[in-house]
Structure formats: C-alpha cells, structure tokens
mmCIF file of C-alpha atoms and ligand atoms in Angstrom:
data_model
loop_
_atom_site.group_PDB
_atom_site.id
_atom_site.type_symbol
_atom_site.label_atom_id
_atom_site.label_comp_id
_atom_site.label_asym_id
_atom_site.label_seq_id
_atom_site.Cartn_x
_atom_site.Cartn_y
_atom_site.Cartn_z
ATOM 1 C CA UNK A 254 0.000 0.000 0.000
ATOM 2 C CA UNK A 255 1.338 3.294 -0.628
ATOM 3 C CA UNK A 256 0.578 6.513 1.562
ATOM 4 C CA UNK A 257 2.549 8.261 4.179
ATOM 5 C CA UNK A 258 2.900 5.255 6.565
ATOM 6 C CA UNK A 259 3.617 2.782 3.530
ATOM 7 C CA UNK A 260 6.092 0.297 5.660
ATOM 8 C CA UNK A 261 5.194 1.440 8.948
ATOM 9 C CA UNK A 262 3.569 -0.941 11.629
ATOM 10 C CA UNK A 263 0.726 0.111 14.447
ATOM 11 C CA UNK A 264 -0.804 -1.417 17.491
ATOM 12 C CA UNK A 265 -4.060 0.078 17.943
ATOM 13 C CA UNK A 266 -5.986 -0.868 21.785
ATOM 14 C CA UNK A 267 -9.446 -0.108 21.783
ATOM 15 C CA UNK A 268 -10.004 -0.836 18.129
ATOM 16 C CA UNK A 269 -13.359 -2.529 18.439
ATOM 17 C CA UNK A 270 -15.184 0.949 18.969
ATOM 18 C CA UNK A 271 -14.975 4.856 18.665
ATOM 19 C CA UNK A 272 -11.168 6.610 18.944
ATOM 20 C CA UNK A 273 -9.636 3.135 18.597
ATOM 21 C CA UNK A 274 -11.028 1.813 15.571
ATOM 22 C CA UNK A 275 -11.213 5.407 13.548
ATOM 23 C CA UNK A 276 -7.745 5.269 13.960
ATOM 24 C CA UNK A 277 -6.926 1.630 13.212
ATOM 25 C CA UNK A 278 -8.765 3.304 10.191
ATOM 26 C CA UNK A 279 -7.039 6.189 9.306
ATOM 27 C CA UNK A 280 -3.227 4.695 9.768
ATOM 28 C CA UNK A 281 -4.709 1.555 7.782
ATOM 29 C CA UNK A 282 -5.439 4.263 5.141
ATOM 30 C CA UNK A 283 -2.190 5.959 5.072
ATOM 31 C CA UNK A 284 -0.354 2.511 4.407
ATOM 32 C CA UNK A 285 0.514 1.624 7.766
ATOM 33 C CA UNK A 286 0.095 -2.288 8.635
ATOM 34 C CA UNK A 287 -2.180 -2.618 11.825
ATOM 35 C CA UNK A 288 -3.036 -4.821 15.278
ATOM 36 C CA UNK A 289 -5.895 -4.292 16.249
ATOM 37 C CA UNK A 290 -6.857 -4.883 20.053
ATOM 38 C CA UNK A 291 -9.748 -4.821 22.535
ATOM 39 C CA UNK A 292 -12.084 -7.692 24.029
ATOM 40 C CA UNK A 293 -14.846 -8.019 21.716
ATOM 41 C CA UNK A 294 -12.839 -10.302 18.646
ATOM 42 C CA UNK A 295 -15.736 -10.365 16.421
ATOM 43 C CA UNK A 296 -15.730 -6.703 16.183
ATOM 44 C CA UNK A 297 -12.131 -6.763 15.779
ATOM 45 C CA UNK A 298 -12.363 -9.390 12.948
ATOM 46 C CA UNK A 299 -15.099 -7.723 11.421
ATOM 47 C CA UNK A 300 -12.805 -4.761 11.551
ATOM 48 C CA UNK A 301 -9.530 -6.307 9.892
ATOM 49 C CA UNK A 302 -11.730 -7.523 6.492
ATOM 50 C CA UNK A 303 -12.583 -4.311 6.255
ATOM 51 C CA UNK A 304 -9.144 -2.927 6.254
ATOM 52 C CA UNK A 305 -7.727 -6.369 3.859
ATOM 53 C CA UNK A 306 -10.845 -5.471 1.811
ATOM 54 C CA UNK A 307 -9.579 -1.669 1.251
ATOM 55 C CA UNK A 308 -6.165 -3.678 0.633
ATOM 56 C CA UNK A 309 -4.459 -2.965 3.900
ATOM 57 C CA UNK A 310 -3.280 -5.618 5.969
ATOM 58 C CA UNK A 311 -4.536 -6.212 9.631
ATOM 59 C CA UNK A 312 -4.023 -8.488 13.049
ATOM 60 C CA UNK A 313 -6.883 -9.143 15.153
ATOM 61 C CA UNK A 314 -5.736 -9.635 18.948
ATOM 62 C CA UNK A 315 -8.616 -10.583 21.125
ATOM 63 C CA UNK A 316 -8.022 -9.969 24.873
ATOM 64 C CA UNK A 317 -8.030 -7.767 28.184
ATOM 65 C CA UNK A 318 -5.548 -5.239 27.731
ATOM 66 C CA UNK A 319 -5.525 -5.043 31.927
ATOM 67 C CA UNK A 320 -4.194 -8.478 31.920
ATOM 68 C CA UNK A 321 -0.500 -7.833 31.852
ATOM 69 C CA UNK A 322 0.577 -10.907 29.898
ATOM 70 C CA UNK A 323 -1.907 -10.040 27.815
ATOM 71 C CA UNK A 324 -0.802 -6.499 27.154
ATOM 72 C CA UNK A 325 2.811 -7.354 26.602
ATOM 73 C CA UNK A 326 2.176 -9.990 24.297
ATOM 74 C CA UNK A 327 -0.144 -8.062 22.128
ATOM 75 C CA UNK A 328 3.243 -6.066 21.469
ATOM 76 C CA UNK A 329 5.343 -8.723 20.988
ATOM 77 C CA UNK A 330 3.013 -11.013 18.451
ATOM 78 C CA UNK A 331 2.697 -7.546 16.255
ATOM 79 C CA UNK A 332 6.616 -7.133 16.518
ATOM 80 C CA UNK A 333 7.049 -10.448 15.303
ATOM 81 C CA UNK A 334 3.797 -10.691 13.056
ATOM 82 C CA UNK A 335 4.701 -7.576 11.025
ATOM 83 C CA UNK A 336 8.550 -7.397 12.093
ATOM 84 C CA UNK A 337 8.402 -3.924 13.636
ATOM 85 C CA UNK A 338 6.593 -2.151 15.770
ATOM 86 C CA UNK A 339 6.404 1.864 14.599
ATOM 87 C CA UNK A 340 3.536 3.144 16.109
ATOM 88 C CA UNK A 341 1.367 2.812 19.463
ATOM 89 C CA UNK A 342 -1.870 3.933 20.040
ATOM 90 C CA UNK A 343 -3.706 3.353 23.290
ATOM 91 C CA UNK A 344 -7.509 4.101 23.171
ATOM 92 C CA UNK A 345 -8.353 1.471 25.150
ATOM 93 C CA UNK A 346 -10.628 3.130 28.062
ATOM 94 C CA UNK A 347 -13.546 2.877 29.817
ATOM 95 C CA UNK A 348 -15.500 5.809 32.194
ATOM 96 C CA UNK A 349 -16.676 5.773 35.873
ATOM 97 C CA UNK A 350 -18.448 7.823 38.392
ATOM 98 C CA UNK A 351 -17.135 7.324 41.326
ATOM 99 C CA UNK A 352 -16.488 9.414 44.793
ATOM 100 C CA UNK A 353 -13.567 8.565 47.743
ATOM 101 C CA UNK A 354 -16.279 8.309 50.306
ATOM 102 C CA UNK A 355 -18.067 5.348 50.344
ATOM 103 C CA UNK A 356 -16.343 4.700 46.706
ATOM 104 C CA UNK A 357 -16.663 1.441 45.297
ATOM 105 C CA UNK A 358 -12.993 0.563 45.157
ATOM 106 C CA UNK A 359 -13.412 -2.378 42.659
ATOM 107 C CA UNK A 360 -14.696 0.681 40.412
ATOM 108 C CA UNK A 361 -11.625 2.500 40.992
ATOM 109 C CA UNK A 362 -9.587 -0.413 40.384
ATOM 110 C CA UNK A 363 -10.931 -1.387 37.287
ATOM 111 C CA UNK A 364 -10.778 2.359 35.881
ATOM 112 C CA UNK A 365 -7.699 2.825 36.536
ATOM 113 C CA UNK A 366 -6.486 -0.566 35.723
ATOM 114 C CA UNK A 367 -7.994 0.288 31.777
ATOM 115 C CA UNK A 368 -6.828 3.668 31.530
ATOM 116 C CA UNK A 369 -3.588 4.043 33.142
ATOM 117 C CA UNK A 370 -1.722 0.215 33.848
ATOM 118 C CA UNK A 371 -2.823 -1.027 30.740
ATOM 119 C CA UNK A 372 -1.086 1.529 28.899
ATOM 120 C CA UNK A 373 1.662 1.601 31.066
ATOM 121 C CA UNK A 374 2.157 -2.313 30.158
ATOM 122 C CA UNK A 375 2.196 -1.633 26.572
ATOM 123 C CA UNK A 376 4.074 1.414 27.060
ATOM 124 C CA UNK A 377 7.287 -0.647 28.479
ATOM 125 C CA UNK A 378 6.891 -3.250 26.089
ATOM 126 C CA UNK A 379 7.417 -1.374 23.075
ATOM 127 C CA UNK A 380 10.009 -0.137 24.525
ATOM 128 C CA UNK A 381 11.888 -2.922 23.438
ATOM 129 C CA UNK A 382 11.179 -3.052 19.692
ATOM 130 C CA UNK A 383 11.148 0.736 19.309
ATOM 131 C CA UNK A 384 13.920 0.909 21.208
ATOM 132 C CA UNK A 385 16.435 -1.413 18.959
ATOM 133 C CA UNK A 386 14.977 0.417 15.976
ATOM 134 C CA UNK A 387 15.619 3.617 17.433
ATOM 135 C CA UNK A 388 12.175 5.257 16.533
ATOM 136 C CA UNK A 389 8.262 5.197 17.569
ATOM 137 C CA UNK A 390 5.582 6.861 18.064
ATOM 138 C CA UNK A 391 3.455 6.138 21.661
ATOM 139 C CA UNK A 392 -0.088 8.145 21.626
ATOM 140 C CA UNK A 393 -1.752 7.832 24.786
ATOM 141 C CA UNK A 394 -5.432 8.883 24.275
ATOM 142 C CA UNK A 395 -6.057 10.941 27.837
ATOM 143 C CA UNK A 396 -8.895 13.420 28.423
ATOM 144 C CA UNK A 397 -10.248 16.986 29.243
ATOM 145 C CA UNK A 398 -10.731 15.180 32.618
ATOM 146 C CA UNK A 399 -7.028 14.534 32.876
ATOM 147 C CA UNK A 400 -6.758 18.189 32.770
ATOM 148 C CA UNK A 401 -9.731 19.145 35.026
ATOM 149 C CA UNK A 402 -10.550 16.816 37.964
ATOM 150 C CA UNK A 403 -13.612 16.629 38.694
ATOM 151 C CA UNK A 404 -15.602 14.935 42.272
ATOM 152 C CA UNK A 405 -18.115 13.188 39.985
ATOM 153 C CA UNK A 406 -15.664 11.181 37.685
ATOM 154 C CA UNK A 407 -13.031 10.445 40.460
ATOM 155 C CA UNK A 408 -11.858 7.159 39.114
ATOM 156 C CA UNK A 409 -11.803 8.211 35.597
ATOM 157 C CA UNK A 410 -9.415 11.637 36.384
ATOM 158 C CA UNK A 411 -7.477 10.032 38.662
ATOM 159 C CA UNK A 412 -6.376 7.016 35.452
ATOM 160 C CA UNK A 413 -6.106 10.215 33.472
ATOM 161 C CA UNK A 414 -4.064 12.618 35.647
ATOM 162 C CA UNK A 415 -1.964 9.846 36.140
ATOM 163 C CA UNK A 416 -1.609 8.913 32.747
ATOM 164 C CA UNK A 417 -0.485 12.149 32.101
ATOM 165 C CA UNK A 418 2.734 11.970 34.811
ATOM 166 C CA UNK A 419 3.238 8.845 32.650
ATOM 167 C CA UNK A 420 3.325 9.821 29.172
ATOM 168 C CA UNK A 421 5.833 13.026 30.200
ATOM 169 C CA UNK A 422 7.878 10.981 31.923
ATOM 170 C CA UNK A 423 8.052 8.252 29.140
ATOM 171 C CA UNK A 424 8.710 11.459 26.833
ATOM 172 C CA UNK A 425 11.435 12.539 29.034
ATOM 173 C CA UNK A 426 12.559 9.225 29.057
ATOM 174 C CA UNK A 427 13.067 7.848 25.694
ATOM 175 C CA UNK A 428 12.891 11.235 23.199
ATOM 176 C CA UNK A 429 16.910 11.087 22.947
ATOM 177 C CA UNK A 430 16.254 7.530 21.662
ATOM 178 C CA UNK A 431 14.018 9.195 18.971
ATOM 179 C CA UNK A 432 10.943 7.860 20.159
ATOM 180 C CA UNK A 433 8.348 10.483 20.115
ATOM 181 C CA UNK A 434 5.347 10.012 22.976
ATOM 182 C CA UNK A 435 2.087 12.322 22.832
ATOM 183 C CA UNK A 436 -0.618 12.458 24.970
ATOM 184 C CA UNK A 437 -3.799 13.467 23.147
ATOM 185 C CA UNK A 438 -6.244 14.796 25.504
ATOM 186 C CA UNK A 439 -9.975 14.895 23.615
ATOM 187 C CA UNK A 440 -13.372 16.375 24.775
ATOM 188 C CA UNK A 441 -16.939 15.125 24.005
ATOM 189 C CA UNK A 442 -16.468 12.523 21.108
ATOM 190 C CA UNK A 443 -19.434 10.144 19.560
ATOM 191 C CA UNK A 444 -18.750 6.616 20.932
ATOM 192 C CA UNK A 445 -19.740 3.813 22.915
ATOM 193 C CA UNK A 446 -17.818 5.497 26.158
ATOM 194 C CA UNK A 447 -21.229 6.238 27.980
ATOM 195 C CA UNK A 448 -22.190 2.588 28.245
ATOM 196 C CA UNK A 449 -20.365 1.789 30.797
ATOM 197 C CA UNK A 450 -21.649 4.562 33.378
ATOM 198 C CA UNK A 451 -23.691 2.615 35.808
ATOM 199 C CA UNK A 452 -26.089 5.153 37.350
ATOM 200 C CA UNK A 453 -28.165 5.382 34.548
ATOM 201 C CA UNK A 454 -29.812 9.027 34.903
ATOM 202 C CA UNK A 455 -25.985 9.601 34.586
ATOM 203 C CA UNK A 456 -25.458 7.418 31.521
ATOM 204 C CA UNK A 457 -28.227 9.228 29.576
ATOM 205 C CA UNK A 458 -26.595 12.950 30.096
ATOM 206 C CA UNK A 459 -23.311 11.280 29.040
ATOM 207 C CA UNK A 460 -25.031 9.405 25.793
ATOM 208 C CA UNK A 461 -26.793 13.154 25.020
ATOM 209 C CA UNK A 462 -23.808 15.289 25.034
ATOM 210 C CA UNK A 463 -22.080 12.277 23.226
ATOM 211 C CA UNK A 464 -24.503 12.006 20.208
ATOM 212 C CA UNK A 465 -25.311 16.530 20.338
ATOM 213 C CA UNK A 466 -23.599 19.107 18.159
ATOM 214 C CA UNK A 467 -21.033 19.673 21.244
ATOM 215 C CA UNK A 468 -19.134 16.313 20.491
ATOM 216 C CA UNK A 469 -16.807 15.617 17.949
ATOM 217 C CA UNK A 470 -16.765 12.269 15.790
ATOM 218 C CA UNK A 471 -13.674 9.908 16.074
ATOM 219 C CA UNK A 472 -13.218 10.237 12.940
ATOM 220 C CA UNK A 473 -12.148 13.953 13.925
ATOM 221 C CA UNK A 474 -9.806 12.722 17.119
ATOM 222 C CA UNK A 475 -8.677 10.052 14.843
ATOM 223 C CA UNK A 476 -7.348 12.612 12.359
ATOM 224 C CA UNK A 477 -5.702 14.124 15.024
ATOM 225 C CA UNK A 478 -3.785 10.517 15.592
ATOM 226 C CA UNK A 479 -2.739 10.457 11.877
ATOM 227 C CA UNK A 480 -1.413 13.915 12.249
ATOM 228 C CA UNK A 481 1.000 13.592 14.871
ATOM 229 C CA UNK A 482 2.293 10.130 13.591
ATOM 230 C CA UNK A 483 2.973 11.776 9.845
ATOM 231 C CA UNK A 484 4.875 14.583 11.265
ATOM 232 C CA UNK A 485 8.826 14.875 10.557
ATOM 233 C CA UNK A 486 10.711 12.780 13.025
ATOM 234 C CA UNK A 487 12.650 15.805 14.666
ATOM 235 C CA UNK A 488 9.070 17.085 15.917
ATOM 236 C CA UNK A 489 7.301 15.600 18.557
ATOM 237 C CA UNK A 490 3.841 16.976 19.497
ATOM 238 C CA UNK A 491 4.087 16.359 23.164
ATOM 239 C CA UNK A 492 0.442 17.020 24.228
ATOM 240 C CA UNK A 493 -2.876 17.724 22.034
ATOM 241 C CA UNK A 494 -5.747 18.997 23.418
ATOM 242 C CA UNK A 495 -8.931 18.971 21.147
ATOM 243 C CA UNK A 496 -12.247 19.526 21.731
ATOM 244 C CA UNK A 497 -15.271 20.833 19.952
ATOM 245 C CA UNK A 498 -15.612 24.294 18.823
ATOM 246 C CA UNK A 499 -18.637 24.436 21.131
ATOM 247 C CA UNK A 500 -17.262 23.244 24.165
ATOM 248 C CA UNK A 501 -16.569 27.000 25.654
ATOM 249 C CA UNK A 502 -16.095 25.446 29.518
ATOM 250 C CA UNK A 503 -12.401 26.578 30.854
ATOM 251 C CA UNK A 504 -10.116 24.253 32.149
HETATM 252 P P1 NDP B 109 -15.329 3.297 23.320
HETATM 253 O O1 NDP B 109 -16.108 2.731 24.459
HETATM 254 O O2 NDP B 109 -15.999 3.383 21.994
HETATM 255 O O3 NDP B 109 -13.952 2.522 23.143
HETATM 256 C C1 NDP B 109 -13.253 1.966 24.237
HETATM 257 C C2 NDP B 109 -12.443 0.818 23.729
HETATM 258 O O4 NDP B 109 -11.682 0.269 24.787
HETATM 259 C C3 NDP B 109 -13.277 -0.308 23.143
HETATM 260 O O5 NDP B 109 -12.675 -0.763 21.962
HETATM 261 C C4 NDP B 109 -13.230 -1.380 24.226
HETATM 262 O O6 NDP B 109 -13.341 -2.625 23.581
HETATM 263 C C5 NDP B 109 -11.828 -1.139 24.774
HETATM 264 N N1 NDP B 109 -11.656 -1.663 26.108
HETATM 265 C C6 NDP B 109 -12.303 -1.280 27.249
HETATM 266 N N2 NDP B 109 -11.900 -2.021 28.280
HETATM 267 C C7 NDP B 109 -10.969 -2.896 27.805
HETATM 268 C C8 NDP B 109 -10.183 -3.912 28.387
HETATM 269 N N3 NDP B 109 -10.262 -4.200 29.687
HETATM 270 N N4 NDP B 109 -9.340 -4.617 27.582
HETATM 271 C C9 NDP B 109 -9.254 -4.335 26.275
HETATM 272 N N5 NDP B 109 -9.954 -3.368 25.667
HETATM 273 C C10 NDP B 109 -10.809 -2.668 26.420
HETATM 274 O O7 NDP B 109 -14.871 4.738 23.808
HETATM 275 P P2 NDP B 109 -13.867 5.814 23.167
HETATM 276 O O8 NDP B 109 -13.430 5.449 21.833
HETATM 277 O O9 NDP B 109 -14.493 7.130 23.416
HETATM 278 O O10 NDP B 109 -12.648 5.682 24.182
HETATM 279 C C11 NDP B 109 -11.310 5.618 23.756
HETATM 280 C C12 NDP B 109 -10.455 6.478 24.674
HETATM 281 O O11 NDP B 109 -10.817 7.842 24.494
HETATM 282 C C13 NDP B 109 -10.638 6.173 26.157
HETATM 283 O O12 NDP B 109 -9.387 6.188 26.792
HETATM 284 C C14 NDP B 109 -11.476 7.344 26.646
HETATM 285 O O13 NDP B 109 -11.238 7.626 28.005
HETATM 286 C C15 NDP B 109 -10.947 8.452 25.750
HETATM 287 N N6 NDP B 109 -11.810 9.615 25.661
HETATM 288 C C16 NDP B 109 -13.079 9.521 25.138
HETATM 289 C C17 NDP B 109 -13.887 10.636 25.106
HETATM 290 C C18 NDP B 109 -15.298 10.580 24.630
HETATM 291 O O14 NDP B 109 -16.046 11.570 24.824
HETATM 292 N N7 NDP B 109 -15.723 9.497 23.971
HETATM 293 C C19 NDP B 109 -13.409 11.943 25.564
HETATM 294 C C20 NDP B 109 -12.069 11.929 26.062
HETATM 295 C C21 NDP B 109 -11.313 10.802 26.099
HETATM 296 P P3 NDP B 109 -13.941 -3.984 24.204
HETATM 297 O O15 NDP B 109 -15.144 -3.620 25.010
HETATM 298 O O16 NDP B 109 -14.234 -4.793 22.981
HETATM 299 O O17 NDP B 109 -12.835 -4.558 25.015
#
C-alpha cells in the first residue's frame, strides 16, 4: 500500500469501537500495517476484512488489555507478526463515576487498571522493539478530565491525571532515543464510552452530550492521531488537546 505510513507498523488498543477503531482506520489508510486490540474479537475481525478489503493488511488480537501478559504480548506477536513495531496507540478506556467516600474501590480499580496500567504495560513493552529500531511513536489517548478533575468522575481523572505523569515521563525518558510520545487529551467525542456509566440518569446525560452538536466524531480525534504520527521525526507533538468548537467550559 502506498501513503505516508507505507512500511510502517501500528498497534491500535481499543479498536473494536470509537477513537480506537477510527484510527486503526485512518493509519490503515495511510499505508501503515495494523493490530488491532480490545475484548470483543468479532468486532475486531469484522474490523480487519474491512481494512484487507480496502487492501491494507490487519491483526486481530482478542483480549483484556488489563491483563499484563496479555498487554505485553499483544506487542510482541505484532513485533514479530509484522517485524516492527512503529507506532502505538492506546484508546483502550472505559469511564466511571465514582467518589472517595463510600467509593466502590473495585470501580476504581478497574478504571484505573484500563486507563492508566494497561497503557503503562504496553508502554514498556514497546520499549523494546522501538527501542532497537531507534524510533516510535506512543499516543496515549487521555482526556479533558485529565486536565480538570472533577468529584463526579473520580476514578476516571485520577487514570487520566496519572496517565499524564506517565506519558511526560516516558517522553522525558526515551525522546533522545528518537521515540516520540504524545498524549492526546480529547473532549466530548461520539462513541460507545457512555455505556459503561452505571447510574443510569448519569449514563443518559453522558449518551446526550455524546450524540449533540457539542461532540466531535472519532473520525475527527482520529485525524488528530494520523497527524502527529505523519509529522517529521525531529518534531514531537508532546500534548494535544482537542475539543469541539462548542465546548466554551475553561479548564
Ligand atoms: P469506546 O467505548 O468506543 O472505546 C473503548 C475501547 O476500549 C473499546 O474498543 C473497548 O473494547 C476497549 N476496552 C475497554 N476495556 C478494555 C479492556 N479491559 N481490555 C481491552 N480493551 C478494552 O470509547 P472511546 O473510543 O471514546 O474511548 C477511547 C479512549 O478515548 C478512552 O481512553 C477514553 O477515556 C478516551 N476519551 C473519550 C472521550 C469521549 O467523549 N468518547 C473523551 C475523552 C477521552 P472492548 O469492550 O471490545 O474490550
């Protein structure tokens, strides 16, 4: 395939739905080869025909990213699958009310387990690939609410605010070794992110600002993906925040 990733290989977590599988998308349409990652397989299968159909090529890994045996070895089988490992996306994530007192700690667990250890497990394993080829790209889809905590979502800014200590330190870390990390912070986006909110009075405000004219498709955050990954390797966009034209809150 030709493009601007023609030769270039991406791991995509979260592909089955919204961010995750726009992007697996838009790389696949640039040229790069992709994995593809999240629990639901036949949504991930479904997924990589339609990216072989559109003559890309695709890997379907079925599993739970917060296993981390799991999460390292979703690296590893694309490393040796493809025989490189260029890019990183992780858009695996899920959402959660949650407050400290009287907070379900499972809750907590589990959010942060999704949004912050899974992509810390990936993180250090593509280390080693990217690493020995001296280049990479890690994009760490964070949030709006890893930039403003808020009581409501405790669990879910908590994963973010820490995956944001993360991803700068990771930058820190290996940008000398010409491995470029970004975290991508997005606001309201159109996907399947509002299903998992238990209180449901809570999971229909989510679902309406989701599907109004104050959210932004993934195609749109998905663009934004493709657009730090294409840049020149001497320029690393550390941090992207993107959010609807309409959504006027401050942070
Ligand atoms: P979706 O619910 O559409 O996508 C979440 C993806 O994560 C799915 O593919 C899901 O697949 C996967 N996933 C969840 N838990 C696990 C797990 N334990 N193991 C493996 N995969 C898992 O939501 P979005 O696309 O919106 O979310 C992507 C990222 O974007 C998240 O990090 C979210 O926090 C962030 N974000 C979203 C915003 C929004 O308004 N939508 C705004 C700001 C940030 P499966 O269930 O098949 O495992």
């Amino acid at each position: 395939m030709t493009g601007s990733l023609a030769g270039k290989v991406a791991l995509i977590t979260g592909a089955s739905s919204g961010i995750g599988e726009a992007a697996a998308m838009a790389l696949a349409g640039l040229g790069a080869e992709v994995a593809i990652s999240a629990r639901r397989g036949d949504r991930l299968e479904a997924l990589a025909a339609q990216i072989e159909a559109s003559g890309g090529k695709a890997l379907a890994l079925a599993g739970d990213v917060t296993d981390e045996a799991f999460a390292t070895s979703i690296v590893e089988d694309t490393a040796s699958h493809f025989g490189r490992l260029d890019i990183l996306v992780n858009s695996a994530g899920a959402i959660q009310e949650g407050y400290v007192a009287g907070g379900d700690l499972e809750e907590w667990r589990r959010t942060i387990d999704v949004n912050l250890m899974a992509s810390l497990y990936t993180s250090r394993a593509a280390m080693v690939p990217m690493l020995a080829q001296g280049s990479g790209d890690i994009v760490n889809i964070s949030s709006t609410a890893g930039r403003r905590a808020t009581a409501l979502f405790g669990p879910y800014s908590t994963s973010k605010f820490g995956l944001t200590a993360m991803t700068e330190g990771l930058r820190q870390e290996a940008g000398a070794q010409g491995i470029r990390v970004c975290l991508l912070e997005p606001g309201a986006t159109d996907t399947e992110l509002w299903t998992g909110i238990t209180n449901p009075d809570l999971r229909d405000s989510v679902k309406q600002l989701a599907q109004s004219d104050r959210s932004m498709t993934p195609q749109d955050v998905a663009a934004a993906i493709a657009f730090v990954v294409t840049l020149p390797p001497n320029v690393n966009v550390s941090e992207m925040l993107i959010r609807p034209t309409t959504d006027v809150a401050p942070l």
